[in-house]
Amino acid sequence: MIKAVISGTGLYTPPATIDNDELVEAFNRFVELYNAEHAGAIERGEREALQPSSSAFIEKASGIKRRHVVDKIGILDPERMAPHLPERGNDEPSVQCDMAVAACRQALERAGKSTVDVDAVIVACSNMQRPYPAISIEVQQALAIEGFAYDMNVACSSATFGVQAAVNSVENGAARSVLVVSPEICSGHLNFRDRDSHFIFGDACTAILVEREEDTRPGQGFEILGTRLVTKFSNNIRNNFGFLNRGDESGIGKPDKLFIQQGRKVFKEVSPLVAETILQQLSGLSLAPDDLRRMWLHQANLNMNQLISRKVLGRDASEDEAPVILDEYANTSSAGSIIAFHKHQDDLKAGDLGVICSFGAGYSIGSVVVRRR
Ligand code: CO8
């Protein structure tokens, strides 16, 4: 029987960063301009004055200190508040393709493999910059990979659901190895004019190489002991952007065509679901929570991760047990748990167990239990 393993991971981090103070300064300047422009209507009670944001609130409520972004200038311009990404010609690689290629090359290098060893590419992320041709097929061409490629989207759980799809392809013999790559440009769909969410996201791209165990060196990478996928419909995280938008002009440009959420409700509803999913999965694998050496959790909110790990372990987890990358990257959607996994795996010893667990819009939860080889 063929067994799939994770043999390498890669990360592309956009060089530009925005810290909370810079972001809040731009937001508050936008608020001043808005309130001045609508002073009359605000005075007559026809409009609500906008309230300023605060760095102290952001760090306390979320644990985020800064974020990496593909374009800083456009986001911080109070007249624009969106990344500035000039359109590229059809003969140039897309922005997501560039990020994906960088992350894939690093995953291959760490696995000691080259592109001829790969049979498939899955681009798994929250937002594709176009519907077709698939970004994954563009990546496949850029890396000169034979075989097949496809895009998939399960919001924050795209990468873990992608790992499950890669494991299926490897174990049923459809591919010797599969690259799962998550080029997340969350700043493209974040409403930087919304005080409740303007600080939440950042941009990054991760890649994971899933290979046949027989093609890897002994002791290399991670065994995949099991995957568990859960979805449950919720309107609490939503984005109504889509190809049918032009069918009703009245909706174009409305806030629901960008990311919107009921953050408090998400926190309350998702945290217990995630803990329950991990506990059920461990029990199904005849493992106990104390067997876990590390939890690489989705990086949306520090308080949420502390609550989830407390529910799983029955005590507070140390930073070593549940590492945090949120302070540096903010929420990078599906890339978050994989960034944590990528940056915090080298110290594990053979036999150490861990769980990679993502959660987010849908709702969707993807949990992958791994053992260091
Ligand atoms: N500055 C100052 N004060 C603020 C700000 C601000 N920026 N924002 C809100 N406040 C105020 C509020 O007005 C409120 O005031 P009052 O008490 O007077 O009413 C107070 O602060 C508290 O507000 P909240 O209740 O909203 O604050 P929370 O403590 O709940 O924190 C969070 C807000 C940080 C959003 C938190 O609820 C959270 O992180 N929840 C979890 C959310 C989550 O995990 N979401 C996952 C979504 S990600 C995902 O699924 C991927 C989707 C695809 C990505 C697409 C890319 C864009």
CSV table of C-alpha atoms and ligand atoms in Angstrom, one decimal:
chain,number,residue,atom,x,y,z
A,1,MET,CA,0.0,0.0,0.0
A,2,ILE,CA,1.3,3.5,-0.9
A,3,LYS,CA,1.8,5.8,2.1
A,4,ALA,CA,1.9,9.6,1.6
A,5,VAL,CA,4.3,11.8,3.7
A,6,ILE,CA,5.0,15.5,3.9
A,7,SER,CA,8.6,15.8,2.7
A,8,GLY,CA,9.1,19.5,2.5
A,9,THR,CA,7.5,22.9,3.1
A,10,GLY,CA,8.2,26.4,1.7
A,11,LEU,CA,7.3,30.0,2.5
A,12,TYR,CA,7.2,33.2,0.5
A,13,THR,CA,6.9,36.3,2.6
A,14,PRO,CA,6.3,39.7,0.8
A,15,PRO,CA,9.1,42.1,2.0
A,16,ALA,CA,6.8,45.1,2.8
A,17,THR,CA,5.4,45.3,6.3
A,18,ILE,CA,2.8,47.5,7.9
A,19,ASP,CA,2.8,47.7,11.7
A,20,ASN,CA,-0.3,48.6,13.8
A,21,ASP,CA,0.7,52.2,14.3
A,22,GLU,CA,1.1,52.8,10.5
A,23,LEU,CA,-2.2,51.1,9.7
A,24,VAL,CA,-4.1,53.0,12.4
A,25,GLU,CA,-2.6,56.3,11.4
A,26,ALA,CA,-3.8,55.8,7.8
A,27,PHE,CA,-7.2,54.6,9.0
A,28,ASN,CA,-7.6,57.6,11.4
A,29,ARG,CA,-6.7,60.0,8.6
A,30,PHE,CA,-9.4,58.4,6.5
A,31,VAL,CA,-11.9,58.8,9.4
A,32,GLU,CA,-11.0,62.5,9.7
A,33,LEU,CA,-11.4,63.1,6.0
A,34,TYR,CA,-14.8,61.2,6.0
A,35,ASN,CA,-16.1,63.0,9.0
A,36,ALA,CA,-15.1,66.4,7.6
A,37,GLU,CA,-16.7,65.6,4.2
A,38,HIS,CA,-19.9,64.6,5.8
A,39,ALA,CA,-19.9,67.1,8.7
A,40,GLY,CA,-23.3,68.6,7.8
A,41,ALA,CA,-25.1,65.2,7.5
A,42,ILE,CA,-23.4,64.0,10.8
A,43,GLU,CA,-24.6,67.2,12.5
A,44,ARG,CA,-28.2,66.7,11.2
A,45,GLY,CA,-28.1,63.1,12.4
A,46,GLU,CA,-28.4,61.7,8.9
A,47,ARG,CA,-25.1,59.9,9.1
A,48,GLU,CA,-23.0,58.3,11.9
A,49,ALA,CA,-19.6,59.8,12.5
A,50,LEU,CA,-16.8,57.2,12.0
A,51,GLN,CA,-14.8,56.2,15.1
A,52,PRO,CA,-11.0,56.0,15.2
A,53,SER,CA,-9.1,52.8,15.4
A,54,SER,CA,-6.4,52.0,18.0
A,55,SER,CA,-3.1,50.0,18.0
A,56,ALA,CA,-3.7,49.0,21.7
A,57,PHE,CA,-7.1,47.5,20.8
A,58,ILE,CA,-5.7,45.6,17.9
A,59,GLU,CA,-2.9,44.0,19.8
A,60,LYS,CA,-5.1,43.2,22.8
A,61,ALA,CA,-8.1,41.8,20.8
A,62,SER,CA,-6.1,39.8,18.3
A,63,GLY,CA,-2.4,39.5,19.2
A,64,ILE,CA,-1.4,41.0,15.8
A,65,LYS,CA,1.5,43.5,15.8
A,66,ARG,CA,2.3,43.8,12.1
A,67,ARG,CA,1.5,42.2,8.7
A,68,HIS,CA,3.4,41.6,5.4
A,69,VAL,CA,1.7,42.9,2.3
A,70,VAL,CA,2.2,42.8,-1.4
A,71,ASP,CA,1.8,46.5,-1.6
A,72,LYS,CA,2.1,49.0,1.2
A,73,ILE,CA,1.7,52.4,-0.4
A,74,GLY,CA,-1.8,51.8,-1.8
A,75,ILE,CA,-3.1,50.4,1.5
A,76,LEU,CA,-1.8,53.3,3.5
A,77,ASP,CA,-3.1,56.0,1.2
A,78,PRO,CA,-6.2,57.3,3.0
A,79,GLU,CA,-7.8,58.3,-0.4
A,80,ARG,CA,-7.3,54.7,-1.7
A,81,MET,CA,-7.0,52.1,1.1
A,82,ALA,CA,-6.4,49.1,-1.2
A,83,PRO,CA,-3.2,47.5,-2.6
A,84,HIS,CA,-2.0,49.0,-5.9
A,85,LEU,CA,-1.3,46.1,-8.2
A,86,PRO,CA,-1.1,47.2,-11.9
A,87,GLU,CA,-2.6,44.6,-14.2
A,88,ARG,CA,-0.1,42.4,-16.0
A,89,GLY,CA,-0.2,41.2,-19.6
A,90,ASN,CA,-1.3,37.7,-20.4
A,91,ASP,CA,2.2,36.8,-21.3
A,92,GLU,CA,3.5,37.7,-17.8
A,93,PRO,CA,3.1,35.5,-14.7
A,94,SER,CA,0.3,36.6,-12.3
A,95,VAL,CA,1.1,37.9,-8.9
A,96,GLN,CA,-0.2,34.7,-7.3
A,97,CYS,CA,1.9,32.6,-9.7
A,98,ASP,CA,5.1,34.5,-8.7
A,99,MET,CA,4.5,34.0,-5.0
A,100,ALA,CA,3.6,30.3,-5.6
A,101,VAL,CA,6.7,29.6,-7.6
A,102,ALA,CA,8.9,31.0,-4.8
A,103,ALA,CA,7.3,29.0,-2.1
A,104,CYS,CA,7.2,25.8,-4.2
A,105,ARG,CA,11.0,26.1,-5.0
A,106,GLN,CA,11.8,26.3,-1.3
A,107,ALA,CA,9.6,23.3,-0.5
A,108,LEU,CA,11.3,21.3,-3.2
A,109,GLU,CA,14.8,22.4,-2.1
A,110,ARG,CA,14.0,21.4,1.5
A,111,ALA,CA,12.7,18.0,0.3
A,112,GLY,CA,15.8,17.5,-1.9
A,113,LYS,CA,13.6,17.2,-5.0
A,114,SER,CA,13.3,18.9,-8.3
A,115,THR,CA,10.3,19.7,-10.5
A,116,VAL,CA,10.7,16.5,-12.5
A,117,ASP,CA,9.8,14.6,-9.4
A,118,VAL,CA,6.4,16.3,-9.1
A,119,ASP,CA,3.2,15.1,-10.9
A,120,ALA,CA,0.6,17.6,-9.7
A,121,VAL,CA,0.0,21.1,-8.4
A,122,ILE,CA,-3.0,22.1,-6.3
A,123,VAL,CA,-3.4,25.9,-5.7
A,124,ALA,CA,-5.5,26.0,-2.5
A,125,CYS,CA,-6.4,29.4,-1.2
A,126,SER,CA,-9.2,31.8,-0.3
A,127,ASN,CA,-9.1,34.1,-3.3
A,128,MET,CA,-8.0,33.4,-6.9
A,129,GLN,CA,-7.1,36.5,-8.9
A,130,ARG,CA,-9.0,35.1,-11.9
A,131,PRO,CA,-11.3,32.1,-12.6
A,132,TYR,CA,-9.3,30.7,-15.5
A,133,PRO,CA,-6.9,29.5,-16.8
A,134,ALA,CA,-6.3,28.1,-13.3
A,135,ILE,CA,-3.5,29.7,-11.3
A,136,SER,CA,-2.3,26.1,-10.6
A,137,ILE,CA,-1.9,25.4,-14.3
A,138,GLU,CA,0.1,28.6,-14.6
A,139,VAL,CA,2.3,27.5,-11.7
A,140,GLN,CA,2.7,24.1,-13.3
A,141,GLN,CA,3.9,25.6,-16.5
A,142,ALA,CA,6.2,28.1,-14.7
A,143,LEU,CA,7.9,25.1,-12.9
A,144,ALA,CA,7.8,22.9,-16.0
A,145,ILE,CA,5.9,20.2,-14.2
A,146,GLU,CA,4.3,17.3,-16.2
A,147,GLY,CA,0.9,16.0,-15.1
A,148,PHE,CA,-2.1,17.9,-13.8
A,149,ALA,CA,-3.1,20.9,-11.7
A,150,TYR,CA,-6.2,22.4,-10.3
A,151,ASP,CA,-7.4,25.3,-8.0
A,152,MET,CA,-9.5,24.8,-5.0
A,153,ASN,CA,-11.0,27.1,-2.3
A,154,VAL,CA,-12.1,26.3,1.2
A,155,ALA,CA,-11.2,29.7,2.6
A,156,CYS,CA,-9.0,29.4,5.7
A,157,SER,CA,-9.0,25.7,5.5
A,158,SER,CA,-7.9,25.5,1.8
A,159,ALA,CA,-4.3,24.2,2.6
A,160,THR,CA,-5.4,21.4,4.9
A,161,PHE,CA,-8.2,20.3,2.6
A,162,GLY,CA,-5.5,20.5,-0.1
A,163,VAL,CA,-3.3,18.2,1.9
A,164,GLN,CA,-6.2,15.7,2.1
A,165,ALA,CA,-6.6,15.9,-1.7
A,166,ALA,CA,-2.8,15.5,-2.2
A,167,VAL,CA,-2.8,12.4,0.1
A,168,ASN,CA,-5.7,10.9,-1.9
A,169,SER,CA,-3.8,11.4,-5.2
A,170,VAL,CA,-0.6,10.0,-3.9
A,171,GLU,CA,-2.1,7.0,-2.1
A,172,ASN,CA,-4.4,6.0,-5.0
A,173,GLY,CA,-1.5,6.2,-7.4
A,174,ALA,CA,-2.7,9.2,-9.5
A,175,ALA,CA,0.6,11.1,-8.7
A,176,ARG,CA,4.0,10.3,-7.2
A,177,SER,CA,4.0,13.7,-5.5
A,178,VAL,CA,1.8,16.8,-5.3
A,179,LEU,CA,2.6,20.4,-4.4
A,180,VAL,CA,-0.1,22.1,-2.3
A,181,VAL,CA,0.5,25.8,-2.6
A,182,SER,CA,-1.5,28.7,-0.9
A,183,PRO,CA,-0.8,32.2,-2.3
A,184,GLU,CA,-2.9,34.2,0.0
A,185,ILE,CA,-3.3,37.9,-1.0
A,186,CYS,CA,-5.8,38.7,1.8
A,187,SER,CA,-5.2,42.5,1.4
A,188,GLY,CA,-6.9,42.3,-1.9
A,189,HIS,CA,-10.2,41.4,-0.3
A,190,LEU,CA,-9.9,43.3,3.0
A,191,ASN,CA,-12.0,46.4,3.6
A,192,PHE,CA,-9.3,48.8,5.0
A,193,ARG,CA,-12.1,51.3,5.7
A,194,ASP,CA,-13.9,49.0,8.2
A,195,ARG,CA,-12.7,49.6,11.8
A,196,ASP,CA,-13.8,46.1,12.9
A,197,SER,CA,-11.7,44.2,10.5
A,198,HIS,CA,-9.1,46.6,8.8
A,199,PHE,CA,-6.2,45.1,10.9
A,200,ILE,CA,-7.0,41.4,10.6
A,201,PHE,CA,-5.2,40.1,7.5
A,202,GLY,CA,-1.8,40.0,5.8
A,203,ASP,CA,-0.3,38.3,2.7
A,204,ALA,CA,2.0,35.3,2.3
A,205,CYS,CA,2.3,32.0,0.4
A,206,THR,CA,3.1,28.5,1.7
A,207,ALA,CA,3.9,25.3,-0.2
A,208,ILE,CA,3.8,21.7,1.0
A,209,LEU,CA,5.3,18.7,-0.9
A,210,VAL,CA,3.3,15.5,-0.3
A,211,GLU,CA,5.2,12.5,-1.6
A,212,ARG,CA,5.2,8.7,-1.6
A,213,GLU,CA,7.1,7.5,1.5
A,214,GLU,CA,9.2,5.1,-0.7
A,215,ASP,CA,10.6,8.1,-2.6
A,216,THR,CA,11.9,9.9,0.5
A,217,ARG,CA,14.9,9.4,2.7
A,218,PRO,CA,14.4,7.6,6.0
A,219,GLY,CA,13.8,10.2,8.8
A,220,GLN,CA,12.8,12.9,6.3
A,221,GLY,CA,9.7,14.9,6.9
A,222,PHE,CA,6.4,13.8,8.5
A,223,GLU,CA,4.2,10.8,8.4
A,224,ILE,CA,0.5,11.7,7.9
A,225,LEU,CA,-1.4,9.7,10.5
A,226,GLY,CA,-4.8,11.1,9.5
A,227,THR,CA,-6.8,14.0,8.2
A,228,ARG,CA,-10.2,15.1,9.4
A,229,LEU,CA,-12.3,17.6,7.5
A,230,VAL,CA,-15.5,19.3,8.9
A,231,THR,CA,-17.8,21.9,7.3
A,232,LYS,CA,-20.9,23.6,8.8
A,233,PHE,CA,-22.7,26.4,7.1
A,234,SER,CA,-22.5,29.9,8.6
A,235,ASN,CA,-23.2,33.4,7.4
A,236,ASN,CA,-20.9,34.9,10.1
A,237,ILE,CA,-17.9,35.1,7.7
A,238,ARG,CA,-18.9,36.1,4.2
A,239,ASN,CA,-17.8,37.6,1.0
A,240,ASN,CA,-20.4,38.1,-1.8
A,241,PHE,CA,-17.9,39.1,-4.5
A,242,GLY,CA,-18.5,37.0,-7.6
A,243,PHE,CA,-19.1,36.8,-11.3
A,244,LEU,CA,-22.8,37.4,-11.0
A,245,ASN,CA,-22.3,40.8,-9.2
A,246,ARG,CA,-22.7,42.7,-12.6
A,247,GLY,CA,-26.2,41.2,-12.8
A,248,ASP,CA,-27.3,43.8,-10.2
A,249,GLU,CA,-25.6,47.1,-10.4
A,250,SER,CA,-27.1,48.3,-7.1
A,251,GLY,CA,-24.7,45.9,-5.2
A,252,ILE,CA,-21.5,46.9,-6.9
A,253,GLY,CA,-19.0,48.4,-4.5
A,254,LYS,CA,-21.1,47.5,-1.4
A,255,PRO,CA,-19.1,46.4,1.7
A,256,ASP,CA,-20.4,42.8,1.4
A,257,LYS,CA,-18.3,42.4,-1.8
A,258,LEU,CA,-15.3,42.4,0.5
A,259,PHE,CA,-14.6,40.3,3.6
A,260,ILE,CA,-17.1,40.8,6.4
A,261,GLN,CA,-17.6,38.9,9.6
A,262,GLN,CA,-19.3,38.8,13.0
A,263,GLY,CA,-15.9,38.3,14.8
A,264,ARG,CA,-17.4,37.7,18.3
A,265,LYS,CA,-19.8,35.1,17.1
A,266,VAL,CA,-17.1,33.3,15.0
A,267,PHE,CA,-14.9,33.2,18.1
A,268,LYS,CA,-17.6,31.7,20.3
A,269,GLU,CA,-18.9,29.2,17.7
A,270,VAL,CA,-15.7,28.0,16.1
A,271,SER,CA,-13.4,27.6,19.1
A,272,PRO,CA,-15.4,24.6,20.7
A,273,LEU,CA,-16.0,23.0,17.2
A,274,VAL,CA,-12.2,23.0,16.6
A,275,ALA,CA,-11.3,21.6,20.0
A,276,GLU,CA,-14.0,18.9,19.6
A,277,THR,CA,-12.7,18.0,16.1
A,278,ILE,CA,-9.1,17.6,17.3
A,279,LEU,CA,-10.2,15.6,20.3
A,280,GLN,CA,-12.4,13.3,18.2
A,281,GLN,CA,-9.6,12.8,15.7
A,282,LEU,CA,-7.0,12.0,18.4
A,283,SER,CA,-9.4,9.5,20.0
A,284,GLY,CA,-10.0,7.9,16.5
A,285,LEU,CA,-6.3,7.4,16.2
A,286,SER,CA,-6.0,6.0,19.8
A,287,LEU,CA,-4.0,9.0,20.8
A,288,ALA,CA,-4.3,11.2,23.9
A,289,PRO,CA,-4.1,15.0,23.9
A,290,ASP,CA,-0.9,14.7,26.1
A,291,ASP,CA,0.7,12.7,23.2
A,292,LEU,CA,0.8,15.9,21.2
A,293,ARG,CA,4.2,17.6,21.1
A,294,ARG,CA,3.0,20.6,19.1
A,295,MET,CA,-0.2,22.2,17.7
A,296,TRP,CA,0.2,24.3,14.6
A,297,LEU,CA,-3.1,26.1,14.7
A,298,HIS,CA,-4.8,28.5,12.3
A,299,GLN,CA,-3.5,32.0,13.0
A,300,ALA,CA,-6.6,34.3,13.3
A,301,ASN,CA,-6.6,35.4,16.9
A,302,LEU,CA,-4.2,34.7,19.8
A,303,ASN,CA,-7.0,34.5,22.4
A,304,MET,CA,-8.9,32.0,20.3
A,305,ASN,CA,-5.8,29.8,19.9
A,306,GLN,CA,-5.1,29.9,23.6
A,307,LEU,CA,-8.7,28.9,24.3
A,308,ILE,CA,-8.6,26.0,21.8
A,309,SER,CA,-5.4,24.6,23.1
A,310,ARG,CA,-6.7,24.8,26.7
A,311,LYS,CA,-9.8,22.9,25.6
A,312,VAL,CA,-7.7,20.2,23.9
A,313,LEU,CA,-5.0,19.8,26.5
A,314,GLY,CA,-7.0,20.6,29.6
A,315,ARG,CA,-4.4,23.2,30.6
A,316,ASP,CA,-2.7,26.2,29.1
A,317,ALA,CA,-0.3,25.4,26.2
A,318,SER,CA,3.1,27.0,26.2
A,319,GLU,CA,4.3,28.9,23.2
A,320,ASP,CA,6.5,26.0,22.4
A,321,GLU,CA,3.5,23.7,22.3
A,322,ALA,CA,1.3,26.1,20.2
A,323,PRO,CA,3.6,28.5,18.4
A,324,VAL,CA,2.3,31.9,17.3
A,325,ILE,CA,3.2,33.6,14.0
A,326,LEU,CA,0.2,35.9,14.1
A,327,ASP,CA,2.1,38.8,15.7
A,328,GLU,CA,4.4,39.0,12.6
A,329,TYR,CA,2.0,37.9,9.8
A,330,ALA,CA,-1.5,38.6,11.0
A,331,ASN,CA,-4.2,36.3,9.6
A,332,THR,CA,-2.9,34.9,6.3
A,333,SER,CA,-6.0,32.7,5.9
A,334,SER,CA,-5.0,29.1,4.8
A,335,ALA,CA,-1.3,29.9,4.9
A,336,GLY,CA,-1.3,30.6,8.7
A,337,SER,CA,-1.2,27.2,10.2
A,338,ILE,CA,1.3,26.1,7.5
A,339,ILE,CA,3.6,29.1,8.2
A,340,ALA,CA,3.5,28.0,11.9
A,341,PHE,CA,4.3,24.4,10.8
A,342,HIS,CA,7.1,25.6,8.4
A,343,LYS,CA,8.8,27.8,11.0
A,344,HIS,CA,8.4,25.5,14.0
A,345,GLN,CA,9.2,21.9,13.0
A,346,ASP,CA,13.0,21.6,12.9
A,347,ASP,CA,13.4,21.0,16.6
A,348,LEU,CA,11.0,18.0,16.7
A,349,LYS,CA,12.6,14.6,17.2
A,350,ALA,CA,11.7,11.3,15.5
A,351,GLY,CA,8.3,10.1,16.8
A,352,ASP,CA,7.1,13.5,18.0
A,353,LEU,CA,3.4,14.0,17.2
A,354,GLY,CA,1.7,17.2,16.1
A,355,VAL,CA,-1.5,18.5,14.7
A,356,ILE,CA,-1.9,21.1,11.9
A,357,CYS,CA,-5.4,22.6,12.3
A,358,SER,CA,-7.0,25.3,10.2
A,359,PHE,CA,-10.5,26.9,10.7
A,360,GLY,CA,-12.5,29.7,9.2
A,361,ALA,CA,-15.1,30.7,6.7
A,362,GLY,CA,-17.7,28.1,5.7
A,363,TYR,CA,-17.4,27.2,8.6
A,364,SER,CA,-14.6,24.9,7.7
A,365,ILE,CA,-12.1,22.9,9.8
A,366,GLY,CA,-9.2,20.9,8.5
A,367,SER,CA,-7.1,18.9,10.9
A,368,VAL,CA,-3.9,16.8,10.0
A,369,VAL,CA,-2.2,14.7,12.6
A,370,VAL,CA,1.5,14.1,11.7
A,371,ARG,CA,4.5,12.3,13.2
A,372,ARG,CA,8.1,13.3,12.8
A,373,ARG,CA,9.9,10.6,10.9
B,1,CO8,N1,-10.1,50.0,17.3
B,1,CO8,C1,-10.7,50.4,18.5
B,1,CO8,N2,-11.8,49.8,19.0
B,1,CO8,C2,-12.4,48.9,18.2
B,1,CO8,C3,-11.9,48.5,16.9
B,1,CO8,C4,-10.7,49.2,16.5
B,1,CO8,N3,-10.1,48.8,15.3
B,1,CO8,N4,-12.7,47.6,16.3
B,1,CO8,C5,-13.7,47.4,17.2
B,1,CO8,N5,-13.6,48.2,18.3
B,1,CO8,C6,-14.4,48.3,19.5
B,1,CO8,C7,-15.9,47.9,19.2
B,1,CO8,O1,-16.6,49.0,18.7
B,1,CO8,C8,-16.4,47.4,20.5
B,1,CO8,O2,-16.7,48.5,21.3
B,1,CO8,P1,-18.0,48.5,22.3
B,1,CO8,O3,-17.6,47.4,23.3
B,1,CO8,O4,-18.0,49.8,22.9
B,1,CO8,O5,-19.1,48.1,21.5
B,1,CO8,C9,-15.1,46.8,21.2
B,1,CO8,O6,-14.0,47.3,20.5
B,1,CO8,C10,-15.1,45.3,21.1
B,1,CO8,O7,-15.4,44.9,19.7
B,1,CO8,P2,-15.5,43.4,19.2
B,1,CO8,O8,-16.5,42.7,20.1
B,1,CO8,O9,-15.7,43.3,17.8
B,1,CO8,O10,-14.0,42.9,19.6
B,1,CO8,P3,-13.5,41.4,19.8
B,1,CO8,O11,-12.9,41.4,21.2
B,1,CO8,O12,-14.5,40.4,19.5
B,1,CO8,O13,-12.3,41.3,18.8
B,1,CO8,C11,-11.8,40.3,16.6
B,1,CO8,C12,-12.5,41.4,17.4
B,1,CO8,C13,-10.3,40.5,16.8
B,1,CO8,C14,-12.2,40.4,15.2
B,1,CO8,C15,-12.2,38.9,17.2
B,1,CO8,O14,-13.6,38.9,17.4
B,1,CO8,C16,-11.8,37.7,16.4
B,1,CO8,O15,-10.6,37.6,16.0
B,1,CO8,N6,-12.7,36.8,16.2
B,1,CO8,C17,-12.4,35.6,15.5
B,1,CO8,C18,-12.5,35.8,14.1
B,1,CO8,C19,-12.0,34.7,13.2
B,1,CO8,O16,-11.3,33.8,13.6
B,1,CO8,N7,-12.3,34.8,11.9
B,1,CO8,C20,-11.8,33.9,11.0
B,1,CO8,C21,-12.0,34.6,9.7
B,1,CO8,S1,-10.7,34.4,8.6
B,1,CO8,C22,-11.3,33.3,7.4
B,1,CO8,O17,-12.1,32.5,7.6
B,1,CO8,C23,-10.7,33.5,6.1
B,1,CO8,C24,-11.7,34.1,5.2
B,1,CO8,C25,-11.1,34.3,3.9
B,1,CO8,C26,-10.1,35.4,3.9
B,1,CO8,C27,-10.3,36.4,2.9
B,1,CO8,C28,-9.2,37.5,2.9
B,1,CO8,C29,-9.7,38.9,3.1
